[in-house]
Amino acid sequence: MDLLVLKNIGKAYDNQYVCKDINLSIREGEFFTFLGPSGCGKTTILRLISGFINPDKGTIFLGEKDITKVPAEKRNIGMVFQNYALFPYMNVYENVEYGLKIKKLQKSQREKKVRKYLKLVNLEDYEKRKVSELSGGEQQRVALARSLVMEPKVLLLDEPLSNLDARLKDKMRIELKEIQNKLGVTTILVTHDQAEALAMADRIAVFNNGSCVQTGTPNEIYFKPVNTFVATFVGETNLFEAEIIDKKAKIAEDMWLNLSQQKEGKFISIRPQDVQIKREYEEGINQFKGRIKKIKTSGVLLEYIVTVNNLIFKVVNLNTLEKSEEIMVGESVYLSIEPKKIKILQE
Ligand SMILES: Nc1ncnc2c1ncn2[C@@H]1O[C@H](COP(=O)(O)OP(=O)(O)OP(=O)(O)O)[C@@H](O)[C@H]1O
Ligand SMILES: [Mg+2]
């Protein structure tokens, strides 16, 4: 069931739209992410949903109710801000308790709820600590508890992990996902990190220049990008301008690729893991002679940069080569690409 629906939402500053024609339906209990580059309008859309700003166009529904003109404090939507925005002069307990006091809940009820949510975020021993004495990850958890304690219908998280180091980020991704699972609270997480969106989301909306370009599951976004922006922003890809005639694509002089389908388009996209690298020529289609320019390993993966005529291909393989088979920089190799792995894009 759809819980939050945005219909034709638009917002302008100084007569310039920073988000336009946004249509989104977020289901109850879903972990949804907004993914897009800096400045594409992600925070603006969260502010519109939470009610801190009003749209110039369109309608927002929460359940059956039109909440477009409902004030922020009456929407029951929680928001964790990009910079956490904790109250510096209050300790951890007081920060989490704040919203319940405003709601005029009795002391004993407040205490029960604050303790429950501090426990949930693993901060039960931190009640008396000042916010300034907390690490980034701990502050992030206070901010989360402060929103969760209000038991919102929708939880909005604006790049909550961007200030954390890589290891803590991984840990918090798992914790956050577990907490969301446990509570079942409908959540929208904003990020410009495609790996984070792919790892965490049930569904993703990809934004660019104030528009929603595509929505889908992580696999739909990764395997069926609708255009070159999504193909390059979500995961890496080899993108080439192509002249497409029948079931063939010309990407350079004398370089034609066989395609598995006939479709109009101006570009082709091939994921680095869909290019095979071989020492010897084997009979077959889409085989191209190239030379290894660079090799990099991340441990699990081997990444090759290979030049073919004047084109550059990125190739990624699992790092399982025996020492005797190791391919070296400068070697000449053959690349082969299965036709069905080649995506045709219009724009
Ligand atoms: N109050 C405002 N007045 C004028 N312009 C604004 C205002 N708030 C946001 N903008 C502009 O709207 C655009 C979108 O901003 P927004 O904060 O939504 O981007 P974002 O996707 O959250 O970016 P980031 O990833 O950097 O946080 C930007 O160009 C920004 O400068
Ligand atoms: Mg932002």
XYZ file of N, CA, C and O in Angstrom, residues 164-338:
700
model
N 30.769 10.219 8.314
C 31.446 9.139 9.037
C 32.555 8.525 8.190
O 32.488 8.536 6.965
N 33.573 7.953 8.855
C 34.632 7.311 8.086
C 34.132 5.984 7.508
O 33.076 5.474 7.902
N 34.903 5.428 6.569
C 34.412 4.305 5.766
C 33.948 3.117 6.614
O 32.897 2.541 6.351
N 34.707 2.786 7.656
C 34.342 1.598 8.447
C 33.094 1.809 9.272
O 32.221 0.968 9.359
N 33.040 3.011 9.895
C 31.878 3.345 10.709
C 30.635 3.434 9.832
O 29.530 3.042 10.227
N 30.836 3.941 8.616
C 29.745 4.061 7.659
C 29.143 2.683 7.377
O 27.936 2.491 7.425
N 30.013 1.704 7.103
C 29.542 0.344 6.831
C 28.751 -0.197 8.015
O 27.699 -0.808 7.853
N 29.286 0.031 9.237
C 28.648 -0.468 10.436
C 27.271 0.190 10.620
O 26.285 -0.483 10.916
N 27.228 1.515 10.437
C 25.975 2.240 10.635
C 24.927 1.880 9.581
O 23.736 1.888 9.862
N 25.404 1.569 8.368
C 24.460 1.133 7.323
C 23.708 -0.105 7.780
O 22.495 -0.192 7.653
N 24.458 -1.040 8.357
C 23.845 -2.289 8.823
C 22.918 -2.014 10.003
O 21.778 -2.475 10.038
N 23.397 -1.205 10.968
C 22.582 -0.882 12.154
C 21.285 -0.193 11.760
O 20.209 -0.526 12.261
N 21.418 0.773 10.867
C 20.264 1.556 10.446
C 19.225 0.662 9.780
O 18.027 0.764 10.037
N 19.706 -0.220 8.936
C 18.827 -1.145 8.231
C 18.126 -2.075 9.242
O 16.939 -2.360 9.116
N 18.882 -2.519 10.262
C 18.297 -3.404 11.278
C 17.214 -2.691 12.083
O 16.151 -3.249 12.349
N 17.512 -1.440 12.481
C 16.542 -0.664 13.258
C 15.277 -0.450 12.435
O 14.159 -0.637 12.915
N 15.474 -0.096 11.166
C 14.317 0.144 10.289
C 13.478 -1.119 10.149
O 12.263 -1.087 10.194
N 14.168 -2.245 10.002
C 13.499 -3.534 9.885
C 12.676 -3.860 11.106
O 11.537 -4.302 11.031
N 13.313 -3.637 12.270
C 12.685 -3.959 13.540
C 11.417 -3.133 13.739
O 10.386 -3.633 14.140
N 11.506 -1.821 13.446
C 10.373 -0.926 13.685
C 9.381 -0.919 12.528
O 8.221 -0.549 12.705
N 9.870 -1.292 11.339
C 8.998 -1.270 10.155
C 8.596 0.132 9.726
O 7.622 0.306 9.008
N 9.346 1.146 10.174
C 8.971 2.524 9.847
C 9.365 2.853 8.393
O 10.477 2.548 7.955
N 8.418 3.437 7.669
C 8.663 3.845 6.284
C 9.778 4.889 6.279
O 9.689 5.892 6.997
N 10.810 4.657 5.507
C 12.009 5.489 5.606
C 12.469 5.977 4.234
O 12.456 5.211 3.273
N 12.846 7.249 4.180
C 13.498 7.759 2.969
C 14.888 8.236 3.361
O 15.034 9.090 4.240
N 15.903 7.669 2.754
C 17.273 8.075 3.021
C 17.815 8.779 1.782
O 17.686 8.274 0.671
N 18.386 9.962 2.019
C 18.974 10.725 0.919
C 20.471 10.466 0.884
O 21.129 10.444 1.927
N 20.998 10.237 -0.297
C 22.434 10.025 -0.413
C 22.919 10.416 -1.804
O 22.137 10.425 -2.753
N 24.207 10.790 -1.904
C 24.758 10.955 -3.259
C 25.711 9.800 -3.568
O 26.403 9.803 -4.572
N 25.704 8.788 -2.648
C 26.621 7.662 -2.763
C 25.853 6.469 -3.348
O 24.996 5.880 -2.692
N 26.175 6.128 -4.586
C 25.407 5.079 -5.265
C 25.570 3.722 -4.573
O 24.623 2.940 -4.508
N 26.757 3.469 -4.004
C 26.969 2.183 -3.323
C 26.033 2.073 -2.118
O 25.476 1.005 -1.836
N 25.868 3.206 -1.402
C 24.983 3.225 -0.241
C 23.530 2.952 -0.660
O 22.826 2.154 -0.037
N 23.105 3.605 -1.725
C 21.730 3.419 -2.206
C 21.509 1.973 -2.636
O 20.517 1.346 -2.271
N 22.455 1.419 -3.390
C 22.306 0.047 -3.869
C 22.279 -0.933 -2.699
O 21.520 -1.900 -2.696
N 23.108 -0.667 -1.679
C 23.226 -1.603 -0.560
C 22.010 -1.567 0.362
O 21.634 -2.578 0.941
N 21.394 -0.402 0.517
C 20.385 -0.259 1.568
C 18.939 -0.288 1.105
O 18.047 -0.681 1.853
N 18.683 0.141 -0.114
C 17.306 0.474 -0.478
C 16.484 -0.720 -0.937
O 16.999 -1.639 -1.567
N 15.182 -0.681 -0.618
C 14.225 -1.549 -1.310
C 14.008 -0.978 -2.707
O 14.002 -1.695 -3.682
N 13.804 0.339 -2.758
C 13.709 1.014 -4.050
C 14.458 2.338 -4.016
O 14.605 2.951 -2.963
N 14.876 2.754 -5.201
C 15.676 3.980 -5.341
C 14.971 4.920 -6.319
O 14.412 4.464 -7.317
N 15.021 6.235 -6.022
C 14.663 7.233 -7.035
C 15.937 7.980 -7.369
O 16.614 8.490 -6.471
N 16.287 8.021 -8.652
C 17.500 8.743 -9.071
C 17.093 10.131 -9.559
O 16.185 10.257 -10.393
N 17.749 11.159 -8.998
C 17.449 12.541 -9.366
C 18.600 13.183 -10.110
O 19.770 12.881 -9.844
N 18.248 14.094 -11.023
C 19.252 14.933 -11.667
C 18.592 16.256 -12.013
O 17.466 16.269 -12.518
N 19.272 17.358 -11.719
C 18.750 18.696 -12.057
C 17.293 18.903 -11.652
O 16.505 19.433 -12.431
N 16.942 18.469 -10.458
C 15.598 18.740 -9.956
C 14.507 17.825 -10.483
O 13.340 18.001 -10.157
N 14.883 16.838 -11.304
C 13.873 15.904 -11.815
C 14.170 14.492 -11.352
O 15.339 14.132 -11.178
N 13.099 13.714 -11.206
C 13.292 12.302 -10.907
C 13.454 11.582 -12.242
O 12.563 11.600 -13.077
N 14.627 10.975 -12.432
C 14.953 10.394 -13.740
C 14.470 8.950 -13.827
O 14.074 8.486 -14.883
N 14.547 8.220 -12.721
C 14.149 6.808 -12.743
C 13.858 6.345 -11.324
O 14.525 6.765 -10.376
N 12.858 5.477 -11.187
C 12.684 4.788 -9.904
C 12.669 3.285 -10.164
O 12.228 2.832 -11.217
N 13.152 2.528 -9.190
C 13.158 1.078 -9.343
C 13.939 0.422 -8.233
O 14.516 1.097 -7.368
N 13.956 -0.894 -8.236
C 14.760 -1.624 -7.258
C 16.231 -1.406 -7.620
O 16.541 -1.027 -8.755
N 17.144 -1.682 -6.670
C 18.564 -1.526 -7.005
C 18.943 -2.270 -8.292
O 19.646 -1.721 -9.143
N 18.450 -3.487 -8.471
C 18.790 -4.239 -9.690
C 18.204 -3.618 -10.952
O 18.849 -3.605 -11.996
N 16.978 -3.118 -10.850
C 16.381 -2.457 -12.027
C 17.199 -1.237 -12.435
O 17.458 -1.015 -13.611
N 17.600 -0.448 -11.432
C 18.369 0.768 -11.725
C 19.731 0.392 -12.314
O 20.205 1.008 -13.268
N 20.343 -0.630 -11.753
C 21.695 -0.997 -12.190
C 21.684 -1.687 -13.552
O 22.502 -1.396 -14.415
N 20.732 -2.597 -13.742
C 20.747 -3.379 -14.982
C 19.918 -2.761 -16.103
O 20.122 -3.083 -17.267
N 18.948 -1.899 -15.745
C 18.135 -1.297 -16.810
C 18.095 0.220 -16.675
O 17.014 0.816 -16.531
N 19.248 0.870 -16.720
C 19.245 2.338 -16.625
C 18.505 2.927 -17.822
O 18.624 2.410 -18.928
N 17.730 4.016 -17.553
C 16.922 4.566 -18.649
C 17.722 5.507 -19.548
O 17.316 5.795 -20.657
N 18.832 6.029 -19.037
C 19.632 6.924 -19.884
C 21.108 6.909 -19.449
O 21.479 6.198 -18.505
N 21.911 7.691 -20.151
C 23.360 7.655 -19.888
C 23.689 8.227 -18.506
O 24.646 7.814 -17.883
N 22.847 9.171 -18.037
C 23.110 9.713 -16.701
C 23.022 8.609 -15.645
O 23.933 8.438 -14.831
N 21.941 7.841 -15.676
C 21.773 6.773 -14.677
C 22.845 5.696 -14.880
O 23.438 5.205 -13.916
N 23.119 5.353 -16.127
C 24.108 4.299 -16.407
C 25.481 4.659 -15.844
O 26.193 3.800 -15.331
N 25.855 5.944 -15.917
C 27.189 6.325 -15.434
C 27.187 6.698 -13.951
O 28.183 6.517 -13.273
N 26.044 7.186 -13.435
C 26.010 7.619 -12.033
C 25.880 6.427 -11.084
O 26.399 6.443 -9.973
N 25.161 5.405 -11.523
C 24.959 4.227 -10.672
C 25.831 3.089 -11.203
O 25.515 2.466 -12.211
N 26.936 2.865 -10.547
C 27.880 1.847 -11.014
C 28.701 2.396 -12.157
O 28.362 3.409 -12.756
N 29.807 1.717 -12.456
C 30.645 2.179 -13.559
C 30.206 1.520 -14.837
O 29.651 0.430 -14.836
N 30.497 2.188 -15.956
C 30.170 1.562 -17.226
C 31.091 2.059 -18.333
O 31.720 3.113 -18.203
N 31.202 1.267 -19.386
C 31.876 1.708 -20.597
C 30.786 2.278 -21.498
O 29.913 1.540 -21.963
N 30.832 3.598 -21.692
C 29.790 4.256 -22.476
C 30.392 4.772 -23.778
O 31.426 5.457 -23.753
N 29.774 4.435 -24.903
C 30.281 4.895 -26.195
C 29.149 5.475 -27.020
O 28.042 4.937 -27.021
N 29.454 6.552 -27.730
C 28.521 7.023 -28.750
C 28.522 5.993 -29.852
O 29.585 5.456 -30.184
N 27.352 5.733 -30.417
C 27.302 4.663 -31.414
C 26.369 5.019 -32.560
O 25.375 5.718 -32.376
N 26.763 4.537 -33.730
C 25.847 4.625 -34.872
C 25.230 3.245 -34.984
O 25.946 2.265 -35.189
N 23.913 3.171 -34.808
C 23.281 1.851 -34.764
C 22.515 1.586 -36.060
O 21.659 2.385 -36.458
N 22.898 0.515 -36.707
C 22.225 0.123 -37.952
C 21.833 -1.345 -37.810
O 22.697 -2.196 -37.544
N 20.554 -1.620 -37.956
C 20.026 -2.972 -37.740
C 20.487 -3.490 -36.376
O 20.324 -2.810 -35.389
N 21.138 -4.665 -36.371
C 21.552 -5.198 -35.064
C 23.053 -5.025 -34.848
O 23.722 -5.872 -34.264
N 23.577 -3.888 -35.354
C 25.010 -3.622 -35.165
C 25.220 -2.188 -34.707
O 24.459 -1.297 -35.061
N 26.275 -1.988 -33.896
C 26.616 -0.650 -33.418
C 28.054 -0.335 -33.800
O 28.970 -1.096 -33.482
N 28.224 0.816 -34.488
C 29.584 1.241 -34.850
C 30.065 2.210 -33.778
O 29.444 3.260 -33.557
N 31.164 1.867 -33.091
C 31.652 2.757 -32.030
C 32.985 3.411 -32.401
O 33.448 4.306 -31.716
N 33.611 2.945 -33.503
C 34.821 3.591 -34.031
C 34.967 3.123 -35.469
O 34.269 2.207 -35.901
N 35.892 3.760 -36.191
C 36.138 3.336 -37.566
C 36.484 1.844 -37.546
O 37.307 1.406 -36.733
N 35.835 1.062 -38.353
C 36.104 -0.385 -38.427
C 35.856 -1.129 -37.122
O 36.457 -2.174 -36.878
N 35.049 -0.569 -36.245
C 34.769 -1.297 -35.010
C 33.254 -1.388 -34.801
O 32.602 -0.426 -34.387
N 32.739 -2.554 -35.133
C 31.292 -2.797 -35.047
C 31.036 -3.841 -33.975
O 31.764 -4.823 -33.870
N 29.970 -3.602 -33.210
C 29.586 -4.596 -32.208
C 28.267 -5.235 -32.630
O 27.343 -4.538 -33.059
N 28.190 -6.529 -32.517
C 26.916 -7.221 -32.751
C 26.032 -7.056 -31.528
O 26.494 -7.224 -30.398
N 24.767 -6.743 -31.786
C 23.814 -6.550 -30.692
C 22.834 -7.713 -30.663
O 22.661 -8.409 -31.670
N 22.177 -7.894 -29.524
C 21.234 -9.019 -29.440
C 19.829 -8.596 -29.838
O 18.933 -9.411 -29.942
N 19.617 -7.278 -29.977
C 18.273 -6.816 -30.331
C 18.363 -5.606 -31.251
O 19.385 -4.916 -31.307
N 17.258 -5.385 -31.949
C 17.199 -4.226 -32.825
C 16.475 -3.112 -32.081
O 15.319 -3.290 -31.695
N 17.156 -2.005 -31.835
C 16.553 -0.927 -31.057
C 17.243 0.373 -31.450
O 18.458 0.376 -31.677
N 16.451 1.447 -31.534
C 17.067 2.735 -31.853
C 17.869 3.234 -30.664
O 17.502 2.973 -29.519
N 18.933 3.965 -30.932
C 19.697 4.526 -29.837
C 20.902 5.284 -30.338
O 21.262 5.198 -31.511
N 21.512 6.035 -29.413
C 22.690 6.827 -29.779
C 23.935 6.409 -28.994
O 25.026 6.868 -29.271
N 23.699 5.599 -27.960
C 24.819 5.189 -27.107
C 24.732 3.700 -26.804
O 23.644 3.142 -26.797
N 25.878 3.105 -26.487
C 25.834 1.773 -25.906
C 26.603 1.786 -24.589
O 27.555 2.552 -24.405
N 26.148 0.940 -23.682
C 26.745 0.877 -22.351
C 27.074 -0.580 -22.027
O 26.239 -1.465 -22.218
N 28.308 -0.801 -21.597
C 28.742 -2.171 -21.254
C 29.407 -2.118 -19.875
O 30.384 -1.384 -19.675
N 28.886 -2.876 -18.927
C 29.478 -2.889 -17.583
C 30.858 -3.545 -17.622
O 31.065 -4.519 -18.367
N 31.802 -3.045 -16.811
C 33.175 -3.566 -16.852
C 33.271 -5.073 -16.600
O 34.143 -5.736 -17.142
N 32.339 -5.621 -15.811
C 32.403 -7.065 -15.530
C 31.823 -7.901 -16.663
O 31.905 -9.126 -16.625
N 31.243 -7.226 -17.666
C 30.674 -7.953 -18.805
C 31.648 -8.032 -19.977
O 31.291 -8.488 -21.061
N 32.863 -7.551 -19.776
C 33.889 -7.670 -20.812
C 34.854 -8.772 -20.378
O 35.382 -8.742 -19.263
N 35.032 -9.768 -21.239
C 35.973 -10.859 -20.924
C 37.330 -10.521 -21.514
O 37.432 -9.931 -22.580
N 38.357 -10.917 -20.801
C 39.720 -10.631 -21.259
C 40.425 -11.969 -21.495
O 40.314 -12.877 -20.670
N 41.057 -12.113 -22.680
C 41.725 -13.378 -23.008
C 43.081 -13.093 -23.639
O 43.260 -12.061 -24.281
N 43.993 -14.052 -23.491
C 45.308 -13.910 -24.130
C 45.257 -14.269 -25.610
O 45.928 -13.673 -26.426
N 44.482 -15.340 -25.895
C 44.468 -15.881 -27.263
C 43.175 -15.500 -27.963
O 42.130 -15.401 -27.319
N 43.268 -15.356 -29.274
C 42.071 -15.108 -30.063
C 41.254 -16.388 -30.126
O 41.789 -17.467 -30.316
N 39.959 -16.269 -29.908
C 39.077 -17.432 -30.070
C 38.033 -17.074 -31.098
O 37.571 -15.941 -31.152
N 37.661 -18.033 -31.912
C 36.643 -17.818 -32.929
C 35.352 -17.340 -32.251
O 34.949 -17.903 -31.240
N 34.739 -16.291 -32.783
C 33.484 -15.822 -32.189
C 33.238 -14.370 -32.520
O 34.095 -13.720 -33.116
N 32.061 -13.851 -32.113
C 31.750 -12.459 -32.437
C 32.202 -11.521 -31.322
O 32.472 -11.946 -30.198
N 32.256 -10.233 -31.656
C 32.634 -9.175 -30.705
C 33.957 -9.435 -29.991
O 34.038 -9.389 -28.757
N 34.979 -9.784 -30.788
C 36.327 -9.969 -30.214
C 37.210 -8.836 -30.738
O 37.243 -8.595 -31.940
N 37.911 -8.169 -29.849
C 38.714 -7.021 -30.254
C 40.102 -7.102 -29.636
O 40.243 -7.405 -28.456
N 41.082 -6.813 -30.498
C 42.456 -6.851 -30.003
C 42.768 -5.549 -29.267
O 42.446 -4.463 -29.772
N 43.346 -5.650 -28.104
C 43.673 -4.453 -27.335
C 44.982 -4.616 -26.590
O 45.651 -5.650 -26.704
N 45.345 -3.558 -25.862
C 46.593 -3.603 -25.092
C 46.322 -3.123 -23.671
O 45.574 -2.157 -23.463
N 46.916 -3.819 -22.712
C 46.699 -3.456 -21.302
C 47.482 -2.179 -20.970
O 48.697 -2.132 -21.156
N 46.751 -1.176 -20.469
C 47.406 0.093 -20.150
C 47.671 0.205 -18.646
O 48.698 0.728 -18.226
N 46.718 -0.259 -17.862
C 46.865 -0.164 -16.395
C 46.212 -1.367 -15.748
O 45.225 -1.901 -16.266
N 46.744 -1.750 -14.578
C 46.093 -2.812 -13.789
C 46.036 -2.352 -12.342
O 47.004 -1.781 -11.826
N 44.901 -2.585 -11.706
C 44.758 -2.208 -10.296
C 44.001 -3.323 -9.601
O 43.094 -3.914 -10.181
N 44.407 -3.650 -8.381
C 43.627 -4.651 -7.655
C 43.085 -4.069 -6.355
O 43.721 -3.227 -5.717
N 41.877 -4.512 -5.999
C 41.323 -4.114 -4.700
C 41.332 -5.339 -3.786
O 40.649 -5.371 -2.789
N 42.092 -6.376 -4.158
C 42.050 -7.625 -3.408
C 41.106 -8.593 -4.087
O 41.527 -9.512 -4.768
N 39.808 -8.334 -3.918
C 38.804 -9.229 -4.505
C 38.756 -9.083 -6.031
O 38.584 -10.040 -6.761
N 38.933 -7.849 -6.489
C 38.759 -7.580 -7.920
C 40.057 -7.159 -8.588
O 40.942 -6.578 -7.955
N 40.138 -7.461 -9.882
C 41.222 -6.938 -10.720
C 40.603 -5.992 -11.729
O 39.630 -6.353 -12.392
N 41.144 -4.780 -11.813
C 40.617 -3.810 -12.773
C 41.661 -3.539 -13.834
O 42.814 -3.218 -13.511
N 41.255 -3.676 -15.075
C 42.164 -3.410 -16.190
C 41.671 -2.210 -16.980
O 40.463 -2.063 -17.193
N 42.600 -1.385 -17.422
C 42.290 -0.375 -18.437
C 42.935 -0.888 -19.722
O 44.145 -1.149 -19.749
N 42.112 -1.058 -20.744
C 42.593 -1.652 -21.990
C 42.296 -0.694 -23.143
O 41.178 -0.179 -23.246
N 43.298 -0.439 -23.984
C 43.045 0.403 -25.158
C 42.771 -0.488 -26.356
O 43.465 -1.485 -26.590
N 41.731 -0.123 -27.094
C 41.392 -0.824 -28.333
C 41.274 0.282 -29.381
O 40.385 1.126 -29.271
N 42.160 0.276 -30.364
C 42.286 1.423 -31.283
C 42.424 2.687 -30.420
O 43.274 2.743 -29.569
N 41.496 3.647 -30.612
C 41.596 4.853 -29.778
C 40.623 4.842 -28.614
O 40.474 5.843 -27.925
N 39.960 3.718 -28.410
C 38.967 3.655 -27.337
C 39.576 3.050 -26.078
O 40.536 2.275 -26.142
N 38.984 3.424 -24.954
C 39.460 2.878 -23.681
C 38.341 2.053 -23.048
O 37.201 2.521 -22.939
N 38.646 0.832 -22.670
C 37.695 -0.037 -21.979
C 38.158 -0.267 -20.558
O 39.348 -0.479 -20.316
N 37.203 -0.246 -19.647
C 37.493 -0.693 -18.293
C 36.944 -2.105 -18.156
O 35.801 -2.388 -18.542
N 37.774 -2.993 -17.623
C 37.375 -4.393 -17.476
C 37.588 -4.781 -16.020
O 38.630 -4.462 -15.440
N 36.610 -5.440 -15.421
C 36.769 -5.889 -14.034
C 36.539 -7.397 -13.972
O 35.530 -7.900 -14.465
N 37.504 -8.099 -13.411
C 37.368 -9.545 -13.214
C 37.574 -9.881 -11.747
O 38.233 -9.125 -11.025
N 37.068 -11.025 -11.336
C 37.412 -11.503 -9.995
C 38.898 -11.827 -9.969
O 39.447 -12.341 -10.946
N 39.544 -11.535 -8.868
C 40.990 -11.730 -8.766
C 41.294 -13.174 -8.366
O 41.679 -13.457 -7.248
N 41.109 -14.086 -9.325
C 41.338 -15.497 -9.003
C 42.445 -16.089 -9.878
O 42.620 -17.289 -9.923
N 43.165 -15.219 -10.586
C 44.195 -15.719 -11.499
C 45.328 -16.402 -10.751
O 45.764 -15.943 -9.695
N 45.804 -17.505 -11.324
C 47.040 -18.119 -10.822
C 48.204 -17.221 -11.266
O 48.105 -16.536 -12.264
N 49.291 -17.278 -10.539
C 50.451 -16.442 -10.866
C 50.889 -16.619 -12.329
O 51.191 -15.661 -13.032
N 50.880 -17.898 -12.808
C 51.354 -18.166 -14.169
C 50.454 -17.541 -15.241
O 50.885 -17.289 -16.349
N 49.175 -17.274 -14.872
C 48.258 -16.718 -15.880
C 48.218 -15.192 -15.830
O 47.508 -14.568 -16.587
N 48.920 -14.598 -14.886
C 48.793 -13.167 -14.637
C 49.074 -12.349 -15.900
O 50.063 -12.574 -16.580
N 48.180 -11.418 -16.171
C 48.349 -10.557 -17.341
C 49.074 -9.292 -16.900
O 48.808 -8.771 -15.819
N 50.019 -8.834 -17.724
C 50.861 -7.706 -17.322
C 50.551 -6.459 -18.166
O 50.053 -6.563 -19.283
N 50.925 -5.295 -17.616
C 50.785 -4.037 -18.361
C 51.614 -4.132 -19.638
O 52.733 -4.639 -19.613
N 51.041 -3.656 -20.742
C 51.752 -3.662 -22.017
C 51.434 -4.873 -22.881
O 51.667 -4.867 -24.085
N 50.879 -5.927 -22.271
C 50.557 -7.133 -23.042
C 49.425 -6.885 -24.015
O 48.539 -6.072 -23.727
N 49.461 -7.611 -25.126
C 48.302 -7.501 -26.003
C 47.330 -8.632 -25.665
O 47.731 -9.750 -25.345
N 46.046 -8.292 -25.680
C 44.996 -9.227 -25.232
C 43.794 -9.129 -26.182
O 43.771 -8.271 -27.068
N 42.842 -10.010 -25.993
C 41.582 -9.913 -26.728
C 40.444 -9.671 -25.746
O 40.389 -10.300 -24.691
N 39.594 -8.734 -26.110
C 38.388 -8.498 -25.321
C 37.212 -9.133 -26.042
O 37.142 -9.074 -27.272
N 36.339 -9.771 -25.311
C 35.124 -10.255 -25.961
C 33.902 -9.846 -25.136
O 33.967 -9.781 -23.898
N 32.849 -9.531 -25.860
C 31.638 -8.998 -25.226
C 30.422 -9.727 -25.782
O 30.209 -9.740 -26.995
N 29.664 -10.330 -24.904
C 28.438 -11.021 -25.350
C 27.406 -9.988 -25.807
O 27.147 -9.023 -25.071
